[in-house]
Coordinates of C-alpha atoms in Angstrom, one line a residue:
M122 CA -5.5 166.5 48.6
P123 CA -4.7 168.4 45.4
D124 CA -6.5 171.7 44.9
I125 CA -9.7 170.9 43.0
K126 CA -11.0 173.9 41.2
V127 CA -14.6 174.6 40.1
L128 CA -14.9 175.7 36.5
N129 CA -18.4 176.4 35.0
G130 CA -19.9 174.4 37.8
N131 CA -17.7 171.3 37.3
C132 CA -14.9 170.1 39.5
V133 CA -11.6 170.1 37.7
R134 CA -8.6 168.2 39.1
P135 CA -5.1 169.4 38.2
A136 CA -3.3 167.2 35.7
I137 CA -1.0 164.6 37.3
D138 CA 2.7 165.0 36.3
R139 CA 4.0 161.5 35.6
R140 CA 7.5 162.5 34.5
F141 CA 8.9 161.2 37.8
S142 CA 7.1 158.6 39.8
V143 CA 7.8 155.8 42.3
A144 CA 6.8 152.4 41.0
P145 CA 4.2 150.2 42.7
M146 CA 6.3 147.6 44.5
L147 CA 4.6 144.8 46.4
D148 CA 5.6 144.7 50.0
W149 CA 7.6 147.9 49.7
T150 CA 5.6 151.0 48.7
D151 CA 3.3 150.8 51.7
R152 CA 1.9 154.0 53.2
H153 CA 5.0 154.4 55.5
C154 CA 7.4 154.1 52.6
R155 CA 5.3 156.5 50.5
Y156 CA 5.2 159.1 53.3
F157 CA 9.0 158.9 53.6
L158 CA 9.4 159.2 49.8
R159 CA 7.1 162.3 49.8
L160 CA 9.5 164.0 52.2
M161 CA 12.2 163.7 49.6
S162 CA 10.1 165.1 46.7
K163 CA 6.8 167.1 46.7
H164 CA 6.3 166.5 43.0
T165 CA 6.7 162.7 42.6
L166 CA 3.7 160.6 41.7
L167 CA 3.5 157.9 44.3
Y168 CA 1.8 154.5 43.6
T169 CA 0.6 152.1 46.2
E170 CA 1.8 148.6 46.2
M171 CA -0.5 146.5 44.1
V172 CA -3.7 145.7 46.1
T173 CA -6.1 143.1 44.9
T174 CA -9.8 143.8 44.6
G175 CA -10.5 140.8 46.8
A176 CA -8.4 142.3 49.6
I177 CA -10.2 145.7 49.4
I178 CA -13.7 144.2 49.1
Y179 CA -13.4 141.2 51.5
G180 CA -10.2 141.8 53.5
K181 CA -10.1 142.7 57.2
G182 CA -7.4 145.4 56.9
D183 CA -7.7 149.0 55.6
Y184 CA -6.0 148.5 52.3
L185 CA -6.8 152.0 51.2
A186 CA -5.2 153.9 54.0
F187 CA -2.7 156.6 53.2
N188 CA -1.5 159.9 54.6
E189 CA -2.9 163.2 53.1
E190 CA 0.7 164.3 52.6
E191 CA 1.2 161.6 50.0
H192 CA -0.7 163.4 47.2
P193 CA -0.5 162.9 44.4
V194 CA -1.0 159.2 45.0
A195 CA -2.4 156.5 42.8
L196 CA -3.9 153.2 43.8
Q197 CA -2.7 150.2 41.8
L198 CA -5.4 147.6 41.6
G199 CA -4.9 143.9 40.8
G200 CA -8.0 142.2 39.4
C201 CA -9.8 141.2 36.3
D202 CA -13.5 141.5 37.1
P203 CA -14.9 144.8 35.7
S204 CA -17.5 145.2 38.4
D205 CA -15.0 144.6 41.2
M206 CA -12.5 147.0 39.6
A207 CA -15.2 149.6 39.4
R208 CA -16.3 149.1 43.0
C209 CA -12.7 149.4 44.2
S210 CA -12.2 152.5 42.1
E211 CA -15.2 154.1 43.7
M212 CA -13.9 153.3 47.1
A213 CA -10.5 154.7 46.2
Q214 CA -12.0 158.0 44.8
A215 CA -14.1 158.4 47.9
R216 CA -10.9 158.0 50.0
G217 CA -9.2 160.7 48.0
Y218 CA -6.9 158.9 45.6
D219 CA -5.7 160.9 42.6
E220 CA -5.6 158.0 40.1
G221 CA -6.6 154.4 39.7
N222 CA -4.1 152.2 38.0
I223 CA -4.6 148.6 36.7
N224 CA -1.7 146.2 37.2
V225 CA -1.0 144.5 33.9
G226 CA 2.7 144.2 34.6
G227 CA 3.3 142.0 37.6
P228 CA 5.0 138.7 36.4
S229 CA 5.0 136.6 39.6
D230 CA 3.3 133.2 39.8
R231 CA 1.1 134.6 42.6
V232 CA -0.2 137.3 40.3
K233 CA -0.7 134.8 37.4
N234 CA -2.7 132.5 39.7
G235 CA -5.0 135.4 40.6
A236 CA -5.7 136.2 37.0
F237 CA -4.3 139.7 37.1
G238 CA -0.9 141.3 36.4
A239 CA 1.1 140.5 33.3
C240 CA -1.0 137.5 32.2
L241 CA -3.7 140.1 31.3
M242 CA -1.4 141.3 28.5
A243 CA -2.8 138.3 26.6
Q244 CA -6.3 139.4 27.3
P245 CA -6.6 143.0 26.2
E246 CA -10.4 142.8 25.9
V247 CA -10.6 142.0 29.7
V248 CA -8.4 145.0 30.5
A249 CA -10.5 147.2 28.1
D250 CA -13.7 146.1 30.0
C251 CA -12.1 147.0 33.3
V252 CA -11.0 150.4 32.0
K253 CA -14.6 151.1 30.8
A254 CA -16.1 150.0 34.0
M255 CA -13.7 152.0 36.1
Q256 CA -14.0 155.1 34.0
A257 CA -17.8 154.9 34.2
A258 CA -17.6 154.7 38.0
V259 CA -15.1 157.5 38.8
D260 CA -13.8 160.9 37.8
I261 CA -10.2 160.3 38.6
P262 CA -7.9 159.1 35.8
V263 CA -7.7 155.4 35.1
T264 CA -4.3 154.3 33.8
V265 CA -2.7 150.9 33.0
K266 CA 0.8 149.8 34.0
C267 CA 1.9 147.1 31.5
R268 CA 5.0 145.4 30.1
I269 CA 6.1 145.6 26.5
G270 CA 5.4 141.8 26.2
I271 CA 5.1 138.6 28.0
D272 CA 6.4 135.0 27.5
E273 CA 6.2 134.2 23.8
M274 CA 4.2 137.4 23.1
D275 CA 7.1 139.8 22.9
E276 CA 6.7 141.1 19.4
Y277 CA 5.8 144.7 18.8
E278 CA 2.6 143.8 17.0
G279 CA 1.2 142.1 20.1
F280 CA 2.1 145.1 22.3
A281 CA 0.5 147.5 19.7
R282 CA -2.6 145.3 19.6
F283 CA -2.9 145.4 23.4
V284 CA -2.5 149.2 23.5
D285 CA -4.9 149.8 20.6
I286 CA -7.7 147.7 22.2
V287 CA -7.3 149.2 25.7
A288 CA -6.9 152.8 24.3
N289 CA -10.1 152.3 22.3
A290 CA -11.8 151.6 25.6
G291 CA -10.8 155.0 26.9
C292 CA -7.4 154.6 28.5
D293 CA -5.0 157.4 27.4
T294 CA -2.1 156.7 29.8
F295 CA 0.0 153.6 29.7
I296 CA 3.0 153.2 32.1

C-alpha cells in the first residue's frame, strides 16, 4: 500500500501519477496480469478489468482481490446506480485500492445491455450522481474513463457538456 502520511491529524495519500498507466481490459488485466505488469514498472498506475457492481455485491467470487505489490492500483467499476457504486467504492477502499474509476468508455453490447460503459456518455447526470455518491462514501480519488463521443454524439459540444456536468459533480480527472 502507498505510504499514507498524517498531516495535522488527517491522513494524506500521495498523489497518483497517471502519466503512464495500463488500461482496464476486460478478461485481460486480472490480478495475475497486473502483478506481472508491476514487475516491469514500479510506477505504472494499474487498473483492474471492469467489474460490475452486481458482481461485487452479489457474486460468489472475490472480485476485489489483488496483490499488495500492485500498488498503485485502481478499481474500475461498471454500474449506474449511485448507491451501488458508493457501496462498491467503500468495499474497494476498505480492501486498499488507491482509486475508484467509473467505466464510461466500454462500447460492447454486453456493457450497453447492463446500462453502463459508453452508453452513459449520453447520460452525464447519471454519471454525475454516481461521482457524488462515490466521493461522499470514500476518501480515495474517484475518476471517470470515457470516450470523446459515442454513436451519433461525436461532436465536441456533446463531449464538453458531459465533462462539464460530471466535473461540476466533483470529478477532476477524466481518462
